[in-house]
mmCIF file of C-alpha atoms in Angstrom:
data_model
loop_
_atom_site.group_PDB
_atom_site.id
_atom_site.type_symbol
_atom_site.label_atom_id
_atom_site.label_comp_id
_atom_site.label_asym_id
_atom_site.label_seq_id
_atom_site.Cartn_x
_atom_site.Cartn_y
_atom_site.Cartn_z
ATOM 1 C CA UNK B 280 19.848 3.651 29.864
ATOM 2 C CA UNK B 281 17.891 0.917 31.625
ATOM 3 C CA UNK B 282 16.572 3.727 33.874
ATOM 4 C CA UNK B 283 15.177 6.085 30.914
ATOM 5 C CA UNK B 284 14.345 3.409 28.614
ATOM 6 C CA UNK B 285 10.794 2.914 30.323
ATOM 7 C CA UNK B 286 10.094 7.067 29.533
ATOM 8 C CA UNK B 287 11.083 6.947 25.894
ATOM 9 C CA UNK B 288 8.765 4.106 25.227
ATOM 10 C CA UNK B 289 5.880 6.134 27.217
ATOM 11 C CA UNK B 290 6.754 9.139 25.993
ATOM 12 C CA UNK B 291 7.099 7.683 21.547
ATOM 13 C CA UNK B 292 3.604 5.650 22.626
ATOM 14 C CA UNK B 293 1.600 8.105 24.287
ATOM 15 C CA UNK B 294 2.573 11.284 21.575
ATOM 16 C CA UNK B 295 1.746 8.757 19.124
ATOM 17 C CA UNK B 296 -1.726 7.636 20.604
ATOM 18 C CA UNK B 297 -2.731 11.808 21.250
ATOM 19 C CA UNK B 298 -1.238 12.529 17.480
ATOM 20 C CA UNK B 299 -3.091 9.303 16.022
ATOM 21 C CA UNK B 300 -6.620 10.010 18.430
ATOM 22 C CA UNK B 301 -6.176 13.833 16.761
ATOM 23 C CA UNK B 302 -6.212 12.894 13.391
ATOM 24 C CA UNK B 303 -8.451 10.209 12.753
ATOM 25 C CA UNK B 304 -10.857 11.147 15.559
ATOM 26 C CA UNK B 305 -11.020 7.741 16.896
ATOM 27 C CA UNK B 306 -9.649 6.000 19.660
ATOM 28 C CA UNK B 307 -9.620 2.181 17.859
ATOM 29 C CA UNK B 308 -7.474 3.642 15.287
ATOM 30 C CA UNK B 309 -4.286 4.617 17.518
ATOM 31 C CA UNK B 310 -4.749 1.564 19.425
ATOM 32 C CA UNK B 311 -4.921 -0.816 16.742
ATOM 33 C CA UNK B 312 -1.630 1.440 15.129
ATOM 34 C CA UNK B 313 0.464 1.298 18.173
ATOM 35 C CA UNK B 314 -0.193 -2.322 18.501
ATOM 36 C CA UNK B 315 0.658 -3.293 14.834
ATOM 37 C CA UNK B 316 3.861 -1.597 15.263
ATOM 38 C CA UNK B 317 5.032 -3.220 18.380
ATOM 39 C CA UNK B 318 4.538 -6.469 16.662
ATOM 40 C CA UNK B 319 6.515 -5.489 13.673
ATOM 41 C CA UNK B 320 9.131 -4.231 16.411
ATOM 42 C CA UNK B 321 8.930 -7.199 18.588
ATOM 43 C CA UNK B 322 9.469 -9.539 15.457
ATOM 44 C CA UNK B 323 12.575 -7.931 14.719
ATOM 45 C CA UNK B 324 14.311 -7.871 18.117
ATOM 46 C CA UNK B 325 13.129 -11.569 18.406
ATOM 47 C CA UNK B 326 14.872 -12.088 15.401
ATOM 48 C CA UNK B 327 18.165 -10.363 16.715
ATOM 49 C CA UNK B 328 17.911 -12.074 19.755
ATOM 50 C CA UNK B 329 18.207 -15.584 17.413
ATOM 51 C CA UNK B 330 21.077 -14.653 15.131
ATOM 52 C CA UNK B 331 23.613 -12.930 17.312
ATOM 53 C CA UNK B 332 22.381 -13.514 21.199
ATOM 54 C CA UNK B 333 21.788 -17.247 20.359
ATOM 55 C CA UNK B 334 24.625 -17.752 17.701
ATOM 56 C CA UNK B 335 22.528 -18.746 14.667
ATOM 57 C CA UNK B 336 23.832 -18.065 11.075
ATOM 58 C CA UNK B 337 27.314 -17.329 12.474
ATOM 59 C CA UNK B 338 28.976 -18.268 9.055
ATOM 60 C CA UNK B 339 27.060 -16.547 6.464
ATOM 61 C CA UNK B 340 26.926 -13.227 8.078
ATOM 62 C CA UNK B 341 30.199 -13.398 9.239
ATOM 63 C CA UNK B 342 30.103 -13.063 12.736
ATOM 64 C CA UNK B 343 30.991 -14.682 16.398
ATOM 65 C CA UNK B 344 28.553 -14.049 18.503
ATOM 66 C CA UNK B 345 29.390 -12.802 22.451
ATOM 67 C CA UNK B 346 26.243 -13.962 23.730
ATOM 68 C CA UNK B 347 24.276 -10.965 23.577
ATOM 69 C CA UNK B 348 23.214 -7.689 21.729
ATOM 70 C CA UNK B 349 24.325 -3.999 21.847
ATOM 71 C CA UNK B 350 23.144 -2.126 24.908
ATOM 72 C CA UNK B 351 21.754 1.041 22.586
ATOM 73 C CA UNK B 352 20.554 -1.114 19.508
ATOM 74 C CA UNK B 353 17.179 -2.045 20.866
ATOM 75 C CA UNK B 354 16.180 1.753 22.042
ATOM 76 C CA UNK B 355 17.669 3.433 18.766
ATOM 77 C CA UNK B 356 15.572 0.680 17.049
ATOM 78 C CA UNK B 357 12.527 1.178 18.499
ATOM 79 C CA UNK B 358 12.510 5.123 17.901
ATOM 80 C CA UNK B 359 13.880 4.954 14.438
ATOM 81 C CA UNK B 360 10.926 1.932 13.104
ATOM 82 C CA UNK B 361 8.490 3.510 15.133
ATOM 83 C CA UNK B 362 8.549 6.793 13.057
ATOM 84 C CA UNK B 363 9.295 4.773 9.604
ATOM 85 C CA UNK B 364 6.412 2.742 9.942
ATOM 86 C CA UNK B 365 3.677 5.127 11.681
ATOM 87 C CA UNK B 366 4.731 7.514 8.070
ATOM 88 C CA UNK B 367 3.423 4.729 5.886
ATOM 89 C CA UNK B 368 1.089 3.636 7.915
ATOM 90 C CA UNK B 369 -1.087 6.710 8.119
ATOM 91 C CA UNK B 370 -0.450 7.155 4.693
ATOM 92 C CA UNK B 371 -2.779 3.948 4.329
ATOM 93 C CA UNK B 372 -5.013 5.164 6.844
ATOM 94 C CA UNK B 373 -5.808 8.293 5.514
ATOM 95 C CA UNK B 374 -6.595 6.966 1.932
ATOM 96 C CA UNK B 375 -8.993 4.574 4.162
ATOM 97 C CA UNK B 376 -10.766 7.015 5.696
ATOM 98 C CA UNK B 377 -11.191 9.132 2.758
ATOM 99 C CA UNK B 378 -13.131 6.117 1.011
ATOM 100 C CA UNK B 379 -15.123 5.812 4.335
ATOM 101 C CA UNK B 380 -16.061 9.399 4.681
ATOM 102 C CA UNK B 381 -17.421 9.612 0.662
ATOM 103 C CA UNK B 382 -19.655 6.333 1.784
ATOM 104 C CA UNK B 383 -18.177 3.618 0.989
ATOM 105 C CA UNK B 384 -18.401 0.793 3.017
ATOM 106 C CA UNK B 385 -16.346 -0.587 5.688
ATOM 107 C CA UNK B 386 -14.515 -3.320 3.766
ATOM 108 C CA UNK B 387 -14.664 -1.430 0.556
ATOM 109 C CA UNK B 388 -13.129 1.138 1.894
ATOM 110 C CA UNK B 389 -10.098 -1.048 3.127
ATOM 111 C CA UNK B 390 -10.141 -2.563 0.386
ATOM 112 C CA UNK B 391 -9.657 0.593 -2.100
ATOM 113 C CA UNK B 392 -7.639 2.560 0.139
ATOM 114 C CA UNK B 393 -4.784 -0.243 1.040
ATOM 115 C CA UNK B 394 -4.976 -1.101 -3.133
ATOM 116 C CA UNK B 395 -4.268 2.913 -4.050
ATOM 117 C CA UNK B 396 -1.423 2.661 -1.602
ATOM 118 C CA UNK B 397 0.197 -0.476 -1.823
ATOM 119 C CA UNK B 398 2.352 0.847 -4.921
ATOM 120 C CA UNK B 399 4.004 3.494 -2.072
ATOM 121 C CA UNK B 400 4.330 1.662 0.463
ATOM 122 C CA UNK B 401 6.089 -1.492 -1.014
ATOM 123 C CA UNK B 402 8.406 0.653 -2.839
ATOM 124 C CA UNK B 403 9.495 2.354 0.331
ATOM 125 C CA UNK B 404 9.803 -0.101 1.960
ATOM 126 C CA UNK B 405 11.864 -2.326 -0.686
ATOM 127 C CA UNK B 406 13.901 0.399 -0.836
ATOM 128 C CA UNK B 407 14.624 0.760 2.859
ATOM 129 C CA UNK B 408 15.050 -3.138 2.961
ATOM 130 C CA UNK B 409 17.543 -2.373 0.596
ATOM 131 C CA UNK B 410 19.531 0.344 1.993
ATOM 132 C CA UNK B 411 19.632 -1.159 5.590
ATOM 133 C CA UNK B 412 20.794 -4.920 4.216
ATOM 134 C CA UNK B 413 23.854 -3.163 3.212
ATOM 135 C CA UNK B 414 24.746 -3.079 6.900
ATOM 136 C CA UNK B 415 24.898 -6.989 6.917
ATOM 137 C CA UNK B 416 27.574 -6.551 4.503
ATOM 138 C CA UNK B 417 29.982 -4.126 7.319
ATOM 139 C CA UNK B 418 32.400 -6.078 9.718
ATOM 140 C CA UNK B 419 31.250 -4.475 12.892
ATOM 141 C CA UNK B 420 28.851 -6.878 14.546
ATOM 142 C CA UNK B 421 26.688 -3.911 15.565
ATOM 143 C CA UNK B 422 26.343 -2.282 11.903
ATOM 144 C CA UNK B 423 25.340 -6.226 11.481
ATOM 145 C CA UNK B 424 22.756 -6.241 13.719
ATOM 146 C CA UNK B 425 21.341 -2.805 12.856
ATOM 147 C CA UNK B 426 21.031 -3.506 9.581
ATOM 148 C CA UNK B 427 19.312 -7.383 10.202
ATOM 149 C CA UNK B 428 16.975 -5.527 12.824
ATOM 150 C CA UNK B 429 15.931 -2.668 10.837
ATOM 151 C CA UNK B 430 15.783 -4.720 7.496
ATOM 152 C CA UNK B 431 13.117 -7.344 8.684
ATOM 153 C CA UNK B 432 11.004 -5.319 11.052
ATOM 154 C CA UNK B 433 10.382 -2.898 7.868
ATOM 155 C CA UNK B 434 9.959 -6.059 5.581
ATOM 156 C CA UNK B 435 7.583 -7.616 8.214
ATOM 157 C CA UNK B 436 5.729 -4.098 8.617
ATOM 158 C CA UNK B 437 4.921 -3.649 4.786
ATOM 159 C CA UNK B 438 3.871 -7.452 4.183
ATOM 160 C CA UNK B 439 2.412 -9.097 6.773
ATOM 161 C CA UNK B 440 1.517 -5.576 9.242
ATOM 162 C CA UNK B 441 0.477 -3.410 6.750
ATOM 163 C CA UNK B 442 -0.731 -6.075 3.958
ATOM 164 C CA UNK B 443 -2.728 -8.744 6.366
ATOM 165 C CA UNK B 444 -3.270 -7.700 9.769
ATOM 166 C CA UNK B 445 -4.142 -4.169 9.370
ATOM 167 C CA UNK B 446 -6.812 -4.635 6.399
ATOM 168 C CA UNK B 447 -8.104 -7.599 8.699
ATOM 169 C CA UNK B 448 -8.707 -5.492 11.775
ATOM 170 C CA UNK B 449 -10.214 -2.402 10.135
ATOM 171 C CA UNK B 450 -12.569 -5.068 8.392
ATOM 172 C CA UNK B 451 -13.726 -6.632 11.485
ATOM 173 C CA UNK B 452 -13.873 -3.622 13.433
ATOM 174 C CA UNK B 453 -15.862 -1.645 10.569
ATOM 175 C CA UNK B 454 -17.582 1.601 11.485
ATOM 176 C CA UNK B 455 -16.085 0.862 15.267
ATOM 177 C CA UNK B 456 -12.913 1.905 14.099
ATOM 178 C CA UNK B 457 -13.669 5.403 12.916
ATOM 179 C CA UNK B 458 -15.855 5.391 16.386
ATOM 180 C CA UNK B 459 -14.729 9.587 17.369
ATOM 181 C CA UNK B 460 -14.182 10.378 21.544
ATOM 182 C CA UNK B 461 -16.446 12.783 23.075
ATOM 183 C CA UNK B 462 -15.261 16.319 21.782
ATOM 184 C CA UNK B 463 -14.219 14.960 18.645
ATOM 185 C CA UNK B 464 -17.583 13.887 16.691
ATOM 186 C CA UNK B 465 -18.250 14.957 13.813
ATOM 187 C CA UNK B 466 -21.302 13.314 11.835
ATOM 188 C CA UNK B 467 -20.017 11.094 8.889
ATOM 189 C CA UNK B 468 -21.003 13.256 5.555
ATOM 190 C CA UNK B 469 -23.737 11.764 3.706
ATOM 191 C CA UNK B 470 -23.035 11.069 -0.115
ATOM 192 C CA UNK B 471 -24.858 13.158 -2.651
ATOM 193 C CA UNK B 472 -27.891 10.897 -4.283
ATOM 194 C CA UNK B 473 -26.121 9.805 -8.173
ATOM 195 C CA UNK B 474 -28.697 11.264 -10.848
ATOM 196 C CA UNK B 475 -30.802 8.708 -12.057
ATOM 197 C CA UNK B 476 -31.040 8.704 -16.058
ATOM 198 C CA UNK B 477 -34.667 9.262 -17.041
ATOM 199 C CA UNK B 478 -37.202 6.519 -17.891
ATOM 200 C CA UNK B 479 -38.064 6.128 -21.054
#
């Protein structure tokens, strides 16, 4: 495992990146995506690392810790959020883009696209929450850990991720982010002119 480990996280980033660079015909946008989700990821294996490799909060989960964490948790982790949180999170994306491509500006765009989504995406994700905090609730200290892991990087994704630091960088990056790689431009559609009522 400590071998292969290194290839699955090249091989889940780099399909990601090619799928991401496809789609959205930018190279900002898979980079900005793949680093957003290693944050969410990183938060939650931090977190593990507190509660069961450090001993914290021993009583009300109802655990003794041995000083460490499942060998297989942290790969199975990282595959299984990686593909929850890229569905959602191109799900925001695209309603982004969409906004960007009719005209709208940058920030507007954000703005409307991560407003029409938020409904989805927090009710997936509460629901996830959900289903995985039952875990805390098993007597096997890896279902315990699974289901803390899981639980708070998908929390952590929707709220802070997906509701603060992914409207934030699109803003700031603006018409960068939808910048397309050489092979992939196509020129940004120009909205039709409104009609203008007649002057009286």
């Amino acid at each position: 495992m400590r071998d292969r480990t290194p290839f699955v996280f090249a091989f889940v980033l780099g399909l990601a990146f090619l799928l991401l660079a496809v789609v959205f015909r930018s190279w900002t946008v898979p980079l900005v995506s793949i680093l957003l989700n290693l944050l969410s990821i990183g938060a939650a294996y931090g977190a593990m690392v507190w509660v069961f490799q450090d001993g914290h909060l021993e009583a009300p989960l109802g655990f003794t810790s041995y000083g460490g964490v499942v060998s297989w948790l942290p790969l199975f982790m990282f595959v299984i959020l990686f593909g929850l949180s890229m569905d959602y999170h191109i799900f925001i994306l695209s309603r982004v883009r969409e906004r960007w491509l009719a005209g709208a500006e940058p920030r507007a765009a954000v703005v409307g696209g991560v407003a029409v989504s938020a409904g989805v995406v927090s009710g997936a994700a509460l629901i996830m929450t959900g289903v995985f905090t039952v875990f805390l609730t098993l007597s096997a200290i890896e279902y315990k850990m699974l289901g803390l892991g899981m639980g708070l990087a998908i929390l952590i994704d929707a709220t802070l991720v997906r509701g603060v630091l992914l409207p934030a960088a699109m803003s700031l990056l603006g018409d960068r982010a939808w910048h397309p790689p050489r092979g992939l431009h196509r020129p940004r559609p120009v909205p039709a002119p409104r009609d203008r009522p007649a002057a009286r």
